Amino acid sequence: MRDVFDLTGRVAIITGGAGLLGQKHAEAIAARGGIPVLLDLPATEPGAVGTRIAGEYGVRALGCAVDITEPSQVQGLLERVLSQFGRVDVLVNNAANNPKVENAVQGEWSRLEHFPLAVWEADIAVGLTGAFLCSQIIGAQMARQKRGVIVNVASDLAVIGPDQRLYRQDGLSEEEQPAKPVSYSVVKTGLIGLTRYLATYWAQSGVRVNAISPGGVFNGQSDIFVQRLSSLIPLGRMARIDDYQGAIVFLCSDASSYMTGFNLVVDGGRSCW
Ligand SMILES: NC(=O)c1ccc[n+]([C@@H]2O[C@H](COP(=O)([O-])OP(=O)(O)OC[C@H]3O[C@@H](n4cnc5c(N)ncnc54)[C@H](O)[C@@H]3O)[C@@H](O)[C@H]2O)c1
């Protein structure tokens, strides 16, 4: 049987590629022989991340400073990828704003009643509009090629409501308690709609579109937060940073060749409890 997880020579564009999970997605793709192209904001130095991954995995890799909310930058990136590699096979819409309210000292801004319009608009711009623009520009190229894969990175909060008890802090009044931002749930749920739309729109053009809904990754959160969240998860722990790599390779490769329009929930069982 051929290796259906093989990604040799496949060019995979990953938005938010220099972030915590974006780097792991890129490493997983590189480990299977793919060519990761990491897009991120200049401050994250995506070029240096691309160089590191190329060196560590012995593959070609590229990191580019691209603001995915700017269509001209996404178009320019696509042209650069096509001239440098001659193809594009995978798009992972991974970028999002994800303010860590669990670490917030002042959480009042995050409550629905005070939620700033500017934050709402910025979160929608990156997480939803950015995914739409990248899909429109890069997905259209895949449709012309009659081949490609799009993976939208959603969240367990695309399938369940946030449990605001997780974020409570002692000594604060109800009005001051931090809350998971409303924009996060809306962006992630919207991505599932985008996934289904694109999946049926391009089904006859050879472009498969799926989502992955990860649960929370342990990244140095407080003990009390980790305890509270772990108690809501049947597997009894938050995700490790590399827990999603298998699912990403599965969705990006021919291993998922008969799947489109699906949301793969990888949450330690949280949403089934
Ligand atoms: N970390 C978790 O626990 C977790 C859980 C579930 C889902 N997710 C999702 O996984 C994805 C990655 O999360 P993460 O934890 O690595 O977050 P992260 O903040 O480390 O990475 C997100 C990246 O997106 C980039 N970005 C923001 N705006 C951009 C723009 N306009 N153009 C290009 N890049 C931009 C950021 O610079 C950052 O590097 C997000 O969609 C997040 O919602 C994360």
XYZ file of C-alpha atoms and ligand atoms in Angstrom:
317
model
C 0.000 0.000 0.000
C 1.378 3.433 -0.877
C 1.931 5.879 1.994
C -1.269 7.918 1.903
C 0.156 10.330 4.485
C 3.098 11.240 2.240
C 3.368 14.946 1.392
C 6.605 14.868 -0.602
C 6.966 18.004 -2.707
C 3.540 19.403 -1.770
C 3.518 23.130 -1.129
C 1.507 24.022 1.988
C 0.705 27.635 2.870
C 0.066 28.078 6.609
C -1.330 31.367 7.897
C -0.193 32.412 11.360
C 2.675 30.028 10.611
C 5.112 31.566 13.097
C 2.700 31.164 16.036
C 2.535 28.453 18.680
C 0.575 25.883 16.675
C 1.396 27.209 13.192
C 5.030 26.171 13.663
C 3.892 22.685 14.732
C 1.642 22.351 11.669
C 4.594 23.399 9.479
C 6.928 20.914 11.178
C 4.405 18.079 10.729
C 4.097 18.881 7.017
C 7.887 19.154 6.639
C 8.384 15.817 8.437
C 6.251 14.209 5.708
C 8.331 15.808 2.956
C 6.079 18.811 2.277
C 7.234 22.364 1.600
C 5.749 24.653 4.279
C 5.213 28.311 3.419
C 4.595 30.233 6.642
C 2.707 33.532 6.503
C 2.727 35.785 9.531
C 3.076 39.383 10.644
C 6.575 40.915 10.389
C 7.057 41.113 14.179
C 6.976 37.301 14.429
C 9.903 36.990 11.986
C 8.380 34.275 9.795
C 11.493 34.226 7.581
C 13.628 33.024 10.483
C 11.067 30.345 11.377
C 11.023 29.100 7.775
C 14.814 28.932 7.740
C 14.852 26.965 11.004
C 12.346 24.413 9.730
C 14.174 24.014 6.404
C 17.402 23.303 8.286
C 15.888 20.926 10.837
C 13.816 18.873 8.395
C 16.010 19.033 5.276
C 13.179 20.349 3.100
C 12.573 23.570 1.245
C 10.570 25.973 3.431
C 9.714 29.634 3.265
C 8.528 32.208 5.785
C 6.960 35.425 4.507
C 5.710 38.585 6.194
C 2.113 38.761 4.961
C -0.896 40.435 6.555
C -3.734 38.131 5.520
C -6.313 40.890 5.927
C -4.757 42.650 2.891
C -5.851 41.034 -0.407
C -2.940 42.535 -2.373
C -0.438 40.942 0.027
C -2.090 37.526 -0.272
C -2.159 37.839 -4.083
C 1.533 38.834 -4.111
C 2.386 35.860 -1.909
C 0.565 33.456 -4.225
C 2.497 34.791 -7.218
C 5.763 34.415 -5.323
C 4.941 30.811 -4.345
C 3.993 29.898 -7.916
C 7.154 31.425 -9.356
C 9.370 29.820 -6.705
C 7.776 26.359 -6.419
C 5.497 26.157 -9.460
C 2.497 24.876 -7.485
C 0.362 25.193 -4.370
C -1.283 22.131 -2.854
C -2.470 22.992 0.666
C -3.795 26.023 2.531
C -4.077 25.891 6.329
C -6.147 28.837 7.585
C -4.645 28.915 11.082
C -4.201 32.616 11.944
C -6.470 34.123 14.586
C -6.445 36.598 17.409
C -6.673 34.634 20.637
C -6.195 36.877 23.669
C -5.368 34.792 26.718
C -8.077 35.950 29.124
C -7.078 33.154 31.501
C -3.940 35.211 32.228
C -5.760 38.550 32.329
C -5.187 40.865 35.259
C -7.900 43.233 34.065
C -10.662 41.251 32.413
C -13.423 43.808 32.386
C -12.897 44.731 28.707
C -13.581 41.126 27.696
C -17.119 41.056 29.098
C -19.884 41.238 26.521
C -21.317 44.465 27.921
C -17.994 46.303 27.466
C -16.554 44.398 24.513
C -14.846 47.021 22.312
C -16.119 47.271 18.752
C -12.528 47.714 17.585
C -11.527 44.352 19.112
C -14.570 42.639 17.574
C -13.692 44.043 14.139
C -9.992 43.163 14.447
C -10.798 39.580 15.502
C -13.265 39.096 12.644
C -10.762 40.647 10.205
C -8.029 38.120 10.987
C -9.968 34.977 11.876
C -12.823 35.129 9.373
C -12.076 37.713 6.679
C -8.443 36.574 6.503
C -9.540 32.961 6.022
C -12.065 34.072 3.384
C -9.460 36.115 1.464
C -6.823 33.365 1.540
C -9.415 30.816 0.434
C -10.686 33.128 -2.306
C -7.238 33.865 -3.734
C -5.297 30.650 -3.041
C -8.297 28.297 -3.238
C -9.215 29.722 -6.643
C -5.729 28.791 -7.869
C -6.273 25.251 -6.562
C -9.630 25.095 -8.352
C -7.901 26.139 -11.603
C -5.354 23.355 -11.013
C -8.232 20.933 -10.267
C -6.416 19.854 -7.125
C -5.922 21.127 -3.587
C -6.759 20.948 0.083
C -7.907 23.644 2.520
C -7.880 23.086 6.298
C -9.583 25.652 8.517
C -8.364 25.716 12.118
C -11.447 26.259 14.282
C -11.707 25.335 17.989
C -13.697 23.270 20.444
C -15.533 26.579 20.890
C -16.914 26.079 17.386
C -18.985 23.188 18.740
C -19.612 24.118 22.398
C -20.193 27.364 24.274
C -17.404 28.755 26.442
C -17.552 27.790 30.110
C -16.904 31.195 31.654
C -16.282 29.589 35.073
C -12.851 28.584 33.755
C -11.668 32.185 33.692
C -12.939 33.372 37.100
C -10.515 35.111 39.421
C -10.784 35.493 43.195
C -11.383 38.956 44.541
C -13.126 40.385 41.465
C -16.760 41.432 41.299
C -19.060 39.779 38.740
C -18.697 42.795 36.444
C -14.892 42.544 36.583
C -14.575 38.810 35.884
C -12.742 38.038 32.609
C -14.724 36.257 29.892
C -13.716 34.375 26.767
C -14.274 36.986 24.030
C -17.539 36.704 22.107
C -15.612 37.282 18.874
C -13.657 34.042 19.411
C -16.776 31.862 19.451
C -18.240 33.731 16.483
C -15.053 33.485 14.389
C -14.607 29.779 15.087
C -18.252 28.893 14.448
C -18.155 30.996 11.281
C -15.183 29.007 10.028
C -17.297 25.848 10.107
C -19.808 27.602 7.840
C -16.988 28.699 5.528
C -15.735 25.096 5.485
C -19.087 23.699 4.379
C -19.612 26.449 1.813
C -16.210 26.001 0.169
C -16.454 22.194 0.332
C -19.602 22.078 -1.778
C -18.615 25.061 -3.952
C -15.352 23.450 -5.095
C -16.274 19.768 -4.759
C -16.273 19.294 -8.545
C -12.992 21.213 -8.903
C -10.901 18.746 -6.923
C -10.516 21.014 -3.875
C -11.309 19.380 -0.534
C -12.103 21.632 2.443
C -12.238 20.458 6.049
C -11.921 21.979 9.509
C -10.113 20.866 12.636
C -11.438 21.862 16.052
C -8.649 21.639 18.620
C -9.089 21.917 22.365
C -6.919 24.107 24.585
C -3.151 23.588 24.478
C -1.122 23.682 27.681
C 1.201 26.646 27.423
C 2.115 27.635 30.959
C -1.397 28.560 32.166
C -1.985 28.795 35.925
C -2.455 25.602 37.934
C -6.033 26.509 38.823
C -6.959 27.070 35.170
C -5.339 23.796 34.116
C -7.146 21.916 36.908
C -10.513 23.416 36.048
C -10.182 22.737 32.327
C -8.733 19.237 32.773
C -11.730 18.302 34.927
C -13.993 19.028 31.908
C -11.987 16.742 29.593
C -12.516 12.962 29.621
C -8.836 12.334 28.798
C -8.077 14.416 31.900
C -5.560 16.872 30.490
C -5.084 19.834 28.189
C -3.546 19.161 24.770
C 0.188 18.888 24.302
C 1.592 21.167 21.659
C 2.191 18.275 19.253
C -1.197 16.583 19.785
C -2.635 18.010 16.542
C 0.173 17.106 14.170
C -1.285 13.722 13.212
C -4.694 15.224 12.458
C -3.135 18.023 10.380
C -1.162 15.548 8.247
C -4.293 13.409 7.893
C -6.387 16.336 6.652
C -3.655 17.727 4.349
C -2.788 14.400 2.732
C -4.458 11.756 0.569
C -5.256 9.858 3.781
C -8.445 11.962 3.919
C -9.154 11.753 0.169
C -12.878 10.971 0.603
C -13.524 13.677 3.210
C -14.767 17.160 2.545
C -16.959 19.587 4.496
C -16.110 17.832 7.775
C -15.117 19.258 11.154
C -12.612 16.969 12.875
C -12.976 17.582 16.617
C -9.734 16.817 18.498
C -10.507 17.879 22.049
C -9.670 15.023 24.413
C -13.379 14.240 24.461
C -14.442 17.557 26.005
C -17.392 18.132 23.691
C -18.830 14.628 24.206
C -19.203 15.074 27.968
N -3.579 27.398 21.417
C -4.760 26.814 21.698
O -5.015 26.373 22.821
C -5.796 26.692 20.614
C -6.936 25.906 20.846
C -7.898 25.794 19.849
C -7.730 26.462 18.664
N -6.620 27.224 18.471
C -6.498 27.915 17.202
O -5.288 27.519 16.587
C -4.780 28.605 15.819
C -3.354 28.905 16.248
O -3.376 29.244 17.614
P -2.037 29.554 18.422
O -2.274 29.143 19.814
O -0.851 29.040 17.689
O -2.058 31.152 18.403
P -0.869 32.165 18.145
O -1.356 33.493 18.616
O 0.413 31.640 18.725
O -0.733 32.166 16.562
C -1.564 32.906 15.716
C -0.672 33.587 14.707
O -1.483 34.331 13.800
C -0.721 35.478 13.437
N -1.548 36.535 12.871
C -2.391 37.370 13.522
N -2.908 38.276 12.672
C -2.391 37.996 11.451
C -2.526 38.594 10.175
N -3.323 39.662 9.979
N -1.837 38.074 9.130
C -1.014 36.994 9.330
N -0.842 36.391 10.521
C -1.530 36.896 11.574
C -0.095 35.905 14.757
O 0.995 36.792 14.547
C 0.310 34.586 15.358
O 1.646 34.221 15.047
C -5.738 29.769 16.042
O -6.689 29.781 14.998
C -6.394 29.414 17.352
O -7.649 30.011 17.489
C -5.651 27.342 19.409
